PDB file of C-alpha atoms in Angstrom:
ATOM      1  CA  UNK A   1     -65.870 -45.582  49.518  1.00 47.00           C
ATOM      2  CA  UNK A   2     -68.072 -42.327  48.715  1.00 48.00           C
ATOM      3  CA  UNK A   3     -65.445 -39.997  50.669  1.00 48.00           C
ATOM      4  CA  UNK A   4     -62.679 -42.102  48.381  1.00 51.00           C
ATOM      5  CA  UNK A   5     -64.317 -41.293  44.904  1.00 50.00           C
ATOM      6  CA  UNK A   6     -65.305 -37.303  46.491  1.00 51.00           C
ATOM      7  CA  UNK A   7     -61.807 -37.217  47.173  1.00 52.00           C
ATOM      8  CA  UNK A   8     -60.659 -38.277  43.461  1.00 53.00           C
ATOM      9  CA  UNK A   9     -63.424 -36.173  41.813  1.00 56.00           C
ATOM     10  CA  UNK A  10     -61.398 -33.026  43.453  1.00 58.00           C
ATOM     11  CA  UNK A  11     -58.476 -33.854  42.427  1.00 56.00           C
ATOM     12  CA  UNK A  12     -58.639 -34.578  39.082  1.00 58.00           C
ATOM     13  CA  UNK A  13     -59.802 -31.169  37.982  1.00 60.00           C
ATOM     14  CA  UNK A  14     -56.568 -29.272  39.708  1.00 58.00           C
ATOM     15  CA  UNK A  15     -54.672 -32.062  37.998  1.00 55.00           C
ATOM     16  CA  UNK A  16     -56.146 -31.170  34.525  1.00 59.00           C
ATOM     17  CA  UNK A  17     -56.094 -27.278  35.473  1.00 59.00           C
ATOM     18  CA  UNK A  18     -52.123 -27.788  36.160  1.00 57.00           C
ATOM     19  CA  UNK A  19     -51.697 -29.526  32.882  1.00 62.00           C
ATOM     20  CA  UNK A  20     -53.283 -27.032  30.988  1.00 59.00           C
ATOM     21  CA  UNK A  21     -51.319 -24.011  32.481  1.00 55.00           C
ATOM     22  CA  UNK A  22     -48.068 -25.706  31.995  1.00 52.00           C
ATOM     23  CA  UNK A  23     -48.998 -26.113  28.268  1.00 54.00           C
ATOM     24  CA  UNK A  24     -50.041 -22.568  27.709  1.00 53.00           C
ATOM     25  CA  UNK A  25     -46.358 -21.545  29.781  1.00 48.00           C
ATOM     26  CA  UNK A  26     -43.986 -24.038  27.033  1.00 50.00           C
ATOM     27  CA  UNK A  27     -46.641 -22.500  24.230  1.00 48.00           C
ATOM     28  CA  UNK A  28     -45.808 -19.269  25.412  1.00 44.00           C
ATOM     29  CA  UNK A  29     -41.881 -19.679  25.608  1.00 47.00           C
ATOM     30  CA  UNK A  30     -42.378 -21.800  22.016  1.00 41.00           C
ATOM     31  CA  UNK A  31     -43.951 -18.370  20.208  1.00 44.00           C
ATOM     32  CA  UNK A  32     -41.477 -16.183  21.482  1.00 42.00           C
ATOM     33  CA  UNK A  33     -38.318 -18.350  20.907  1.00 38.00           C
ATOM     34  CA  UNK A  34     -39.901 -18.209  17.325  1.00 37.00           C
ATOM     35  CA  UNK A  35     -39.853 -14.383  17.352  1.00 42.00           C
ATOM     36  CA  UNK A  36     -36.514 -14.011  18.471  1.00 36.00           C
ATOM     37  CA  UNK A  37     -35.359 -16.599  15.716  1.00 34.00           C
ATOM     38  CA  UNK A  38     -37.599 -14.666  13.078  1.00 37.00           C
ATOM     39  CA  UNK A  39     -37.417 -11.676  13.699  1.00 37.00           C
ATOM     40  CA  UNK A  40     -34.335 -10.688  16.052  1.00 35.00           C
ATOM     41  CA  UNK A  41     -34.236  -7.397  18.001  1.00 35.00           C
ATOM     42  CA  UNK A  42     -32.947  -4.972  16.310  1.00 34.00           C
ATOM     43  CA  UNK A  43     -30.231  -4.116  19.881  1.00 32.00           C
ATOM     44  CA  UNK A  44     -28.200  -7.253  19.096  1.00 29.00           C
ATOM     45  CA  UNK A  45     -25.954  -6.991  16.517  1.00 31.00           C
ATOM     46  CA  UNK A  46     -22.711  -9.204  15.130  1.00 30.00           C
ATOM     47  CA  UNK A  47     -19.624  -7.368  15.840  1.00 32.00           C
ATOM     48  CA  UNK A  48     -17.961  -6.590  12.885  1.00 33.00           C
ATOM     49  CA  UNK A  49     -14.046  -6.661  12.450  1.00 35.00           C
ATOM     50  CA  UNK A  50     -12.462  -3.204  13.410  1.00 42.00           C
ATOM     51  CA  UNK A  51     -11.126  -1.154  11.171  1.00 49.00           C
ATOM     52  CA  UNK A  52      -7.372   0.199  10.672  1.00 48.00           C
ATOM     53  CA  UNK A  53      -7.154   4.413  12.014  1.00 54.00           C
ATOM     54  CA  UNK A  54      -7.301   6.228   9.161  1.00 55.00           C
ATOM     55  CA  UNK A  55      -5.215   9.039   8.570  1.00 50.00           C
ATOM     56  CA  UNK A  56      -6.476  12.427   9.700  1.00 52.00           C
ATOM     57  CA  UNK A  57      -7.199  14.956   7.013  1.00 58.00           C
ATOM     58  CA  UNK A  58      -5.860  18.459   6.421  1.00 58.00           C
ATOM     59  CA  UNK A  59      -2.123  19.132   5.374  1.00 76.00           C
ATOM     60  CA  UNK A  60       0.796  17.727   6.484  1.00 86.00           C
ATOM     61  CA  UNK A  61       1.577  20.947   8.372  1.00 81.00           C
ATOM     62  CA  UNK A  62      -1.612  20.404  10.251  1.00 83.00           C
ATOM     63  CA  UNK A  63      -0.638  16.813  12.165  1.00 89.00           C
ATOM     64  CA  UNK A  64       1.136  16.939  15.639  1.00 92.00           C
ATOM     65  CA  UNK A  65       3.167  13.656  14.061  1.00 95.00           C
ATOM     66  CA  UNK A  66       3.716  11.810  10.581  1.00 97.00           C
ATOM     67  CA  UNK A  67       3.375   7.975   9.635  1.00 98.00           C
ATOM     68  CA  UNK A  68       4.994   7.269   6.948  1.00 98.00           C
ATOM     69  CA  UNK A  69       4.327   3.847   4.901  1.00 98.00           C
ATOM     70  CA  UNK A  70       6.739   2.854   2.307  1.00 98.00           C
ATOM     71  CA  UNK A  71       5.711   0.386  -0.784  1.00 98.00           C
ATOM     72  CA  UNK A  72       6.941  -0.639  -3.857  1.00 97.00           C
ATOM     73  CA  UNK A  73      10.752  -2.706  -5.054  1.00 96.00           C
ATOM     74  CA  UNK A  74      14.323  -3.347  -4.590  1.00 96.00           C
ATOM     75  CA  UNK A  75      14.863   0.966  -4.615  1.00 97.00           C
ATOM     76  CA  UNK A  76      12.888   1.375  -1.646  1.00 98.00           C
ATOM     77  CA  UNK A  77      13.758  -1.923   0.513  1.00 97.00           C
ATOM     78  CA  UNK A  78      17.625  -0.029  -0.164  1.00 97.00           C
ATOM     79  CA  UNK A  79      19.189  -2.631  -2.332  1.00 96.00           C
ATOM     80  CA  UNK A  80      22.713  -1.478  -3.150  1.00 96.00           C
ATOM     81  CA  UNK A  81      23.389   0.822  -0.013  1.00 97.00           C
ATOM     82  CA  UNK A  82      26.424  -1.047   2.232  1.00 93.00           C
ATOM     83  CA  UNK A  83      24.726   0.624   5.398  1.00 94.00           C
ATOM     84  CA  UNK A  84      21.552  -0.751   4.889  1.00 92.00           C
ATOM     85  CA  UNK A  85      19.750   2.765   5.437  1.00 95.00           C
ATOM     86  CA  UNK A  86      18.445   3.085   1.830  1.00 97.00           C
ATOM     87  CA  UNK A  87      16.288   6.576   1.222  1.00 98.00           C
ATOM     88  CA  UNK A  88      13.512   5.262   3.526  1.00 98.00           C
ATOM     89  CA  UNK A  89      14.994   5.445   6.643  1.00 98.00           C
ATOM     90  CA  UNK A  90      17.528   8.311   5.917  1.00 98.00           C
ATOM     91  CA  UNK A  91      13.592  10.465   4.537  1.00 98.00           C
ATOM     92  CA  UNK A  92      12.536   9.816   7.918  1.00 98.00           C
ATOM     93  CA  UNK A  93      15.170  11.107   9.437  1.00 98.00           C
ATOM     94  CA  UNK A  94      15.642  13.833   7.503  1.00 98.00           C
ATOM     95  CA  UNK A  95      11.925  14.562   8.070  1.00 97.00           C
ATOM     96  CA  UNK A  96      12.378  14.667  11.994  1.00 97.00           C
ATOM     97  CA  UNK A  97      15.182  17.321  11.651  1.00 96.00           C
ATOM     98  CA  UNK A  98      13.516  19.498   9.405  1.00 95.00           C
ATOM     99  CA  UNK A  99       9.910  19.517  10.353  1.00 94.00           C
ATOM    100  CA  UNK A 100      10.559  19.250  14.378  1.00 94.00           C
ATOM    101  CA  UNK A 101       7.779  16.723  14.760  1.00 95.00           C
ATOM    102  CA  UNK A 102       8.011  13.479  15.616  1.00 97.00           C
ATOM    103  CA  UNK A 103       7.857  10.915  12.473  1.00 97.00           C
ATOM    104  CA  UNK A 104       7.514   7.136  12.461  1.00 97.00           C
ATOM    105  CA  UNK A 105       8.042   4.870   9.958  1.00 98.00           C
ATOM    106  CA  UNK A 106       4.889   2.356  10.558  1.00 96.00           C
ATOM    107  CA  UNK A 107       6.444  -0.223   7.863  1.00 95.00           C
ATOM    108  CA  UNK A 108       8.841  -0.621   4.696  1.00 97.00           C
ATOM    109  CA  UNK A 109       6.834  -3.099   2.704  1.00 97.00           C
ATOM    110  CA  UNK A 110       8.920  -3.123   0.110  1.00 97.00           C
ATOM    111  CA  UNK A 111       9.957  -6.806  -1.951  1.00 96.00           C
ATOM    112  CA  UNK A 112      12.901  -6.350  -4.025  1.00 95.00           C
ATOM    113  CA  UNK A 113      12.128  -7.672  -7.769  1.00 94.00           C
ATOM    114  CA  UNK A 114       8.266  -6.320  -7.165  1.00 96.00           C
ATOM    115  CA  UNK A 115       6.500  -5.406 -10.123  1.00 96.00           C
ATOM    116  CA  UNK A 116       3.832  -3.120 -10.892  1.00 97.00           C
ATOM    117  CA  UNK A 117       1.202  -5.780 -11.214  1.00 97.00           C
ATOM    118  CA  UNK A 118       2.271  -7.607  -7.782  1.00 97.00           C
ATOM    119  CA  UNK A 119       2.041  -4.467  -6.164  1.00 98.00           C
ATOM    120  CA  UNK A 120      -1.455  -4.078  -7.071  1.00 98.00           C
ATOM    121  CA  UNK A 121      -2.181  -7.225  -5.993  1.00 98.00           C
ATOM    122  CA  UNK A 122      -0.099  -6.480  -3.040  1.00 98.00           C
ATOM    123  CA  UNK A 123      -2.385  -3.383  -2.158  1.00 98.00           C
ATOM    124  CA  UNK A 124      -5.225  -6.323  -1.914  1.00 98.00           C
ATOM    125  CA  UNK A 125      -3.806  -7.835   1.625  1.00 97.00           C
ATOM    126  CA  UNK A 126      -5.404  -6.785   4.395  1.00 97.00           C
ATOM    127  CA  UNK A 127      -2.159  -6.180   6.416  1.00 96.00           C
ATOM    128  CA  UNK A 128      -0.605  -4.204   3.761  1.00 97.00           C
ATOM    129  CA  UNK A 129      -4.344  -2.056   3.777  1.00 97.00           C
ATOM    130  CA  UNK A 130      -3.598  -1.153   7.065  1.00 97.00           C
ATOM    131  CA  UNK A 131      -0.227   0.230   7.231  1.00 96.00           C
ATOM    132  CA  UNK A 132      -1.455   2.605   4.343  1.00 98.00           C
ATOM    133  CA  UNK A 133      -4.888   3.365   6.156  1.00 98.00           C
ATOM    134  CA  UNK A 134      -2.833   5.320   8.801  1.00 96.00           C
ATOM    135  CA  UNK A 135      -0.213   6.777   7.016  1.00 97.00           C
ATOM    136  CA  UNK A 136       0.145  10.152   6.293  1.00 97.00           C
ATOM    137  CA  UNK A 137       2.846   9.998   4.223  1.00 98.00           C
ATOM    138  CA  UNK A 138       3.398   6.817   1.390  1.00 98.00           C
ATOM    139  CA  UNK A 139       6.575   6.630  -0.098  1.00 98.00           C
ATOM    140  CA  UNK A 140       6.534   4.762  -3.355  1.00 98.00           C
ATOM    141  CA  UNK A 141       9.483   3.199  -6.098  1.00 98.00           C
ATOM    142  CA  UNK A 142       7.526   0.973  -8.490  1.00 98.00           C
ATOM    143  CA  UNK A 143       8.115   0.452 -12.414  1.00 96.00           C
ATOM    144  CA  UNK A 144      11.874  -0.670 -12.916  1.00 94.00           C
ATOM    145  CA  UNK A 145      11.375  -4.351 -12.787  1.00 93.00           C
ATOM    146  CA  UNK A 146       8.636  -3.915 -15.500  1.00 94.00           C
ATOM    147  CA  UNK A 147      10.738  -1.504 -17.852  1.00 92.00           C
ATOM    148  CA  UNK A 148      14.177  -3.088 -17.102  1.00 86.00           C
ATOM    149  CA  UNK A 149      13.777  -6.570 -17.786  1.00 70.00           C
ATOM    150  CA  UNK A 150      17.150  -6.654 -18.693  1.00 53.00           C
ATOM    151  CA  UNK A 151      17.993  -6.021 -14.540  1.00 46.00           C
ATOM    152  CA  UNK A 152      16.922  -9.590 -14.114  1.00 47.00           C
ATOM    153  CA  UNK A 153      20.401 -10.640 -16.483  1.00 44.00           C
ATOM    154  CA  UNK A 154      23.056 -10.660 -14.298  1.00 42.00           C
ATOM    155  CA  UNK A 155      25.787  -9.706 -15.123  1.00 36.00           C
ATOM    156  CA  UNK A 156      25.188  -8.367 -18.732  1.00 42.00           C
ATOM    157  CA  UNK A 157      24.201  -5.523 -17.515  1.00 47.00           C
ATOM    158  CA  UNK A 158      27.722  -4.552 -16.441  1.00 45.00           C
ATOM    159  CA  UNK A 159      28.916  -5.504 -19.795  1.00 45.00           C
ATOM    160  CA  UNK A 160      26.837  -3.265 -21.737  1.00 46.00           C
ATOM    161  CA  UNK A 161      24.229  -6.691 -23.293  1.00 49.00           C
ATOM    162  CA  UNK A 162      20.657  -6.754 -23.396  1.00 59.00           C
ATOM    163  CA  UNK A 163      20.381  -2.712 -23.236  1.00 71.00           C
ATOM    164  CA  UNK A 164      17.363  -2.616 -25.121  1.00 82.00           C
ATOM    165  CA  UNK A 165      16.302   1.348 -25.638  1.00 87.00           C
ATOM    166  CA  UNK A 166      13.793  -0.418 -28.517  1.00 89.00           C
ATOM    167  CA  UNK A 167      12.294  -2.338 -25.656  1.00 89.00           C
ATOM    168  CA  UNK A 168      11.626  -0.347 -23.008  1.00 90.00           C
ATOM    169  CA  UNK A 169       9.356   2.003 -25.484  1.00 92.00           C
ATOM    170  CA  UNK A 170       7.363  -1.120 -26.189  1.00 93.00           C
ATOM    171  CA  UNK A 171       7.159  -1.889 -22.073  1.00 94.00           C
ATOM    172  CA  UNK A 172       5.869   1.542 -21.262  1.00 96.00           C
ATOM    173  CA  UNK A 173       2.402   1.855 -22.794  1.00 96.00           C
ATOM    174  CA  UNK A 174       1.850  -2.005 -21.680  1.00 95.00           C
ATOM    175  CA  UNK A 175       2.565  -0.453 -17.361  1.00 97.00           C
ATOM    176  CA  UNK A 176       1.413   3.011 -17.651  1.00 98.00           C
ATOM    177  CA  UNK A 177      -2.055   1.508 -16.827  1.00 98.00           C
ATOM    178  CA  UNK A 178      -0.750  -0.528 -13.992  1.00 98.00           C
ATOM    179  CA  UNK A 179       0.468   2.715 -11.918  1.00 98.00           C
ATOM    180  CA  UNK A 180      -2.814   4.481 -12.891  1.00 98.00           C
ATOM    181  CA  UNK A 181      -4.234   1.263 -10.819  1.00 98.00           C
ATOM    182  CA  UNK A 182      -1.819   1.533  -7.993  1.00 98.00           C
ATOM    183  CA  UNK A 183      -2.347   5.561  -7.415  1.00 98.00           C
ATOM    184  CA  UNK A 184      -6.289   4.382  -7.661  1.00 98.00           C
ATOM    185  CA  UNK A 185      -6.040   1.914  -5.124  1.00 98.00           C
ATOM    186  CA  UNK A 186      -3.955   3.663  -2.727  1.00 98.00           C
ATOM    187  CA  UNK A 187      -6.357   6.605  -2.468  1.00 98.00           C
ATOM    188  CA  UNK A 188      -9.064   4.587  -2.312  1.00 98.00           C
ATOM    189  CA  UNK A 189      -7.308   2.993   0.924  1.00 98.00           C
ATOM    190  CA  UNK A 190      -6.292   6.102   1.882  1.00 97.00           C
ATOM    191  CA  UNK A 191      -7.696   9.139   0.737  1.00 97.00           C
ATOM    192  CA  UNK A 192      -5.664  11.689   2.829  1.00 95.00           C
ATOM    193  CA  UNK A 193      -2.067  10.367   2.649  1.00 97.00           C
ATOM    194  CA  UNK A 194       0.572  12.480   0.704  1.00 97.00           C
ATOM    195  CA  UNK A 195       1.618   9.422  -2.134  1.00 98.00           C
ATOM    196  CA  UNK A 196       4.822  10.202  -2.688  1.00 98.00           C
ATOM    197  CA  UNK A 197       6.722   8.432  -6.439  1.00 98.00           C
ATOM    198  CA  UNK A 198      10.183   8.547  -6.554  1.00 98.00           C
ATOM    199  CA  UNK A 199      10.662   8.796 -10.418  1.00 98.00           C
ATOM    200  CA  UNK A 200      13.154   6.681 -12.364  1.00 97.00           C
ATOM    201  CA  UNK A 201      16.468   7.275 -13.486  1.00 95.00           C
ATOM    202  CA  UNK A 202      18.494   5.606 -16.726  1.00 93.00           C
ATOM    203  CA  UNK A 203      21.192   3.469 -15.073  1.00 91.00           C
ATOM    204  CA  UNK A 204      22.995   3.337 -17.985  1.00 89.00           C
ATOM    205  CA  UNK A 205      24.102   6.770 -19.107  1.00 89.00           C
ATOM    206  CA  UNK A 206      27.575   6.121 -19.389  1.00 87.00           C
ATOM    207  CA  UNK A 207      26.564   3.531 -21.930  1.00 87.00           C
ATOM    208  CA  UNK A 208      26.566   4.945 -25.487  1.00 85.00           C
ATOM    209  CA  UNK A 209      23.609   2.787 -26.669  1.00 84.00           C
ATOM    210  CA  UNK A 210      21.560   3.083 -23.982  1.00 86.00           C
ATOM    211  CA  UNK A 211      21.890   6.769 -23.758  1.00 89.00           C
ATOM    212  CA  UNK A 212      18.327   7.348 -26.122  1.00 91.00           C
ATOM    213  CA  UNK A 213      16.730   5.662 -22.764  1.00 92.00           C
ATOM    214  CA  UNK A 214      16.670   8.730 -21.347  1.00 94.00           C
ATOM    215  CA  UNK A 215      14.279  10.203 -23.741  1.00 95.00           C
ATOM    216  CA  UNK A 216      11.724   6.797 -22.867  1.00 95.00           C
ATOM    217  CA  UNK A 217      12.390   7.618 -18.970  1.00 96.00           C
ATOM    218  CA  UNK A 218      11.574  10.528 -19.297  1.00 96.00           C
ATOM    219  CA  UNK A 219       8.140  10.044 -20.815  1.00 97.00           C
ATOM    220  CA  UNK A 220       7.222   7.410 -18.096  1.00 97.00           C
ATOM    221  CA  UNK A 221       7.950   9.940 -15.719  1.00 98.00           C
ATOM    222  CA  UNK A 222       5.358  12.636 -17.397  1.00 98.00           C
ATOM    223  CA  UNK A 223       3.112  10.357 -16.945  1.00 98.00           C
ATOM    224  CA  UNK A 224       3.633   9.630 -13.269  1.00 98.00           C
ATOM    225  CA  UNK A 225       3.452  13.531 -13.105  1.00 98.00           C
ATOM    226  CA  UNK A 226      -0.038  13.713 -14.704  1.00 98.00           C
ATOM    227  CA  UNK A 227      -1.219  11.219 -12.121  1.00 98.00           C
ATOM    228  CA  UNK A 228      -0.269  13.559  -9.487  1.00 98.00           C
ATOM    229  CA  UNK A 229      -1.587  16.397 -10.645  1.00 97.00           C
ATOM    230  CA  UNK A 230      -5.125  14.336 -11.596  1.00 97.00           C
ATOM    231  CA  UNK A 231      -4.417  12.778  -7.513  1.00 97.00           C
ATOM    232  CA  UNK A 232      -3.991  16.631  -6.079  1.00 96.00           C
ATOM    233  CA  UNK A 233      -1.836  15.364  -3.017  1.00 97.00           C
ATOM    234  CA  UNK A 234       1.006  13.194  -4.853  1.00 97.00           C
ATOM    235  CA  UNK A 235       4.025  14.428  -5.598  1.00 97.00           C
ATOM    236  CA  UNK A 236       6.415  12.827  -7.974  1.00 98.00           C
ATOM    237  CA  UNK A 237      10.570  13.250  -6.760  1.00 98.00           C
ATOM    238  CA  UNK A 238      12.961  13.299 -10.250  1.00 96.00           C
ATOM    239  CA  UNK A 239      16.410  11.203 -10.031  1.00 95.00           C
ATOM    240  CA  UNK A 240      16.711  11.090 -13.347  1.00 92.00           C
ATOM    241  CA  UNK A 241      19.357  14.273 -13.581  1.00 92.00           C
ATOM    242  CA  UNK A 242      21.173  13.095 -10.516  1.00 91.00           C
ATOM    243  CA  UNK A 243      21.769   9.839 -12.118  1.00 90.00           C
ATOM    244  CA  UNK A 244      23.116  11.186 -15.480  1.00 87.00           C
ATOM    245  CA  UNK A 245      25.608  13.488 -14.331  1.00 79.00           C
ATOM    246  CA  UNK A 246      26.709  10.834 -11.547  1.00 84.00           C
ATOM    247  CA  UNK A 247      26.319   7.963 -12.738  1.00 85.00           C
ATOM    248  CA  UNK A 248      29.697   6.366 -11.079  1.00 87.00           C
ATOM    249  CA  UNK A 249      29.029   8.570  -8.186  1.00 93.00           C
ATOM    250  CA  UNK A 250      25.583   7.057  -7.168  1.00 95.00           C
ATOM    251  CA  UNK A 251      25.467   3.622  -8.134  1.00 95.00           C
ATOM    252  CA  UNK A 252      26.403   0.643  -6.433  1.00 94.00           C
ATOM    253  CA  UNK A 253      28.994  -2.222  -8.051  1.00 92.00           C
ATOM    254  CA  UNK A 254      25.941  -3.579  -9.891  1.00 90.00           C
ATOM    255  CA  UNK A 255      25.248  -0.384 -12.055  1.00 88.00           C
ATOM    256  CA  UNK A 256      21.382  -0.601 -11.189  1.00 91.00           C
ATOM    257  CA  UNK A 257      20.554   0.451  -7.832  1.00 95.00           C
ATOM    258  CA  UNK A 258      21.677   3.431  -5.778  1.00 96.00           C
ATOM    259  CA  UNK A 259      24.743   3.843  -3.560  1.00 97.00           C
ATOM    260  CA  UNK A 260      24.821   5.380  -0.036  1.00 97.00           C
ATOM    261  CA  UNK A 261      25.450   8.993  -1.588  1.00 96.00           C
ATOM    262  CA  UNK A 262      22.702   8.155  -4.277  1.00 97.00           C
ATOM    263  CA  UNK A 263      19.971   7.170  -1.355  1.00 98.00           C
ATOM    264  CA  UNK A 264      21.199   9.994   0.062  1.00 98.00           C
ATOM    265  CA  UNK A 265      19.947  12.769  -2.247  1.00 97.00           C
ATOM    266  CA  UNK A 266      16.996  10.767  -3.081  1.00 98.00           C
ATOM    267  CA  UNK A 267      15.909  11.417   0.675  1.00 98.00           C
ATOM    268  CA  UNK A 268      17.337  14.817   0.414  1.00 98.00           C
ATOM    269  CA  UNK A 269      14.828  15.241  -2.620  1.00 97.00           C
ATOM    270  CA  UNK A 270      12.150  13.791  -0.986  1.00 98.00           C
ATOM    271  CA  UNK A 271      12.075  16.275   1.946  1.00 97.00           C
ATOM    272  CA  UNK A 272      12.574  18.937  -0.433  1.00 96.00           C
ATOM    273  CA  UNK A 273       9.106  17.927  -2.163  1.00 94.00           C
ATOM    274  CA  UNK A 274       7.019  18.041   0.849  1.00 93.00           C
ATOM    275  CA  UNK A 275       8.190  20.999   2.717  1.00 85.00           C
TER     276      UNK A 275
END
């Protein structure tokens, strides 16, 4: 019996000597599971979401290659053109021949019936962000919907109806600010791209009341041209002249939108501008 209880009086310290090592071990890994969850080290990080190339700065004649992003309505998605090049596709090939570098068009975002104000809240989507992150060139045709409301009447426009020169110098002062916030927000996406505006043009020349147009047209493309020259690196393509003096010439059948020949020195104009 005395070699029984020396045997247990042994034992029992180890025992307690065991316990109170393993405690101090789960105390240790407690504290510094605490730290990590306090205070985290400062090598792990959350990835965050990549972001879209940009385009590189210096002047066009600087790049190896051009993107080219197009944005805006019905004018630069080609409406009206039977071949279905419009002046998008026919600028970038006109680009190619005359510059000798290679040029891709990364996307034609254009929605035909756009407005000003849906384009800004276009330029709010982050796919539509990217395309005109890495463009060096943005091709733009905004403004008609919003000053020719009477585009959205059919055929009265044909007939000569609803030619309003009264209200499209009420409409101007009410978008003016609405381009101002598309030029903002495209150089705040992009701050090197060349914006290019392809001005607008009175589709109804040949119509005796809706000749004094011109004069309203005219003033909503000065305005364009002062945000260019405030931008630095926009340029802003006229049409208007074209249109006048060919109206039959460069229209399509619905006496709004360009023709094949009218896309066709839009483009023309457009290379003209950057070269």
């Amino acid at each position: 019996m005395s070699k029984g209880k020396s045997g247990n009086s042994r034992l029992w310290p180890i025992l307690g000597l065991t316990m109170l090592l393993c405690t101090a071990l789960m105390l240790v890994g407690f504290a510094a599971a605490l730290r990590d969850a306090w205070f985290p080290s400062r090598g792990i990080a959350v990835p965050e979401a990549s972001e879209p190339p940009k385009a590189a700065e210096g002047g066009l004649a600087d790049k190896p290659q051009w993107l080219v992003a197009a944005l805006g309505d019905s004018l630069t998605r080609g409406t009206g053109d039977e071949t279905g090049e419009g002046y998008v596709k026919r600028t970038v090939a006109l680009l190619k021949e005359a510059s000798g570098k290679p040029v891709k068009l990364v996307n034609n975002l254009a929605v035909n019936g756009l407005t000003a104000i849906r384009l800004s809240d276009q330029l709010e989507q982050r796919g539509v962000q990217q395309a005109v992150a890495q463009a060096d060139i943005v091709l733009l045709t905004i403004g008609g919907n919003d000053l020719f409301q009477i585009a959205q009447s059919g055929g009265s426009i044909a007939e000569g109806r609803d030619v309003s020169p009264e209200l499209l110098e009420r409409l101007i002062p009410q978008t003016e600010p609405l381009l101002d916030e598309i030029f903002e927000k495209l150089r705040r996406i992009n701050p090197n791209a060349r914006i290019v505006y392809v001005g607008l043009y009175n589709p109804f020349y040949d119509m005796e009341q809706a000749r004094s147009m011109s004069a309203h047209i005219l003033d909503w493309n000065d305005y364009a041209h002062r945000l260019a020259a405030a931008d630095g690196n926009a340029t802003v393509v006229p049409t208007y002249d074209l249109f006048e003096s060919n109206v039959k010439a460069y229209l399509s059948s619905d006496h709004f939108h360009p023709n094949a020949k009218g896309y066709e020195r839009i483009a023309a104009r457009i290379v003209q501008s950057l070269e």
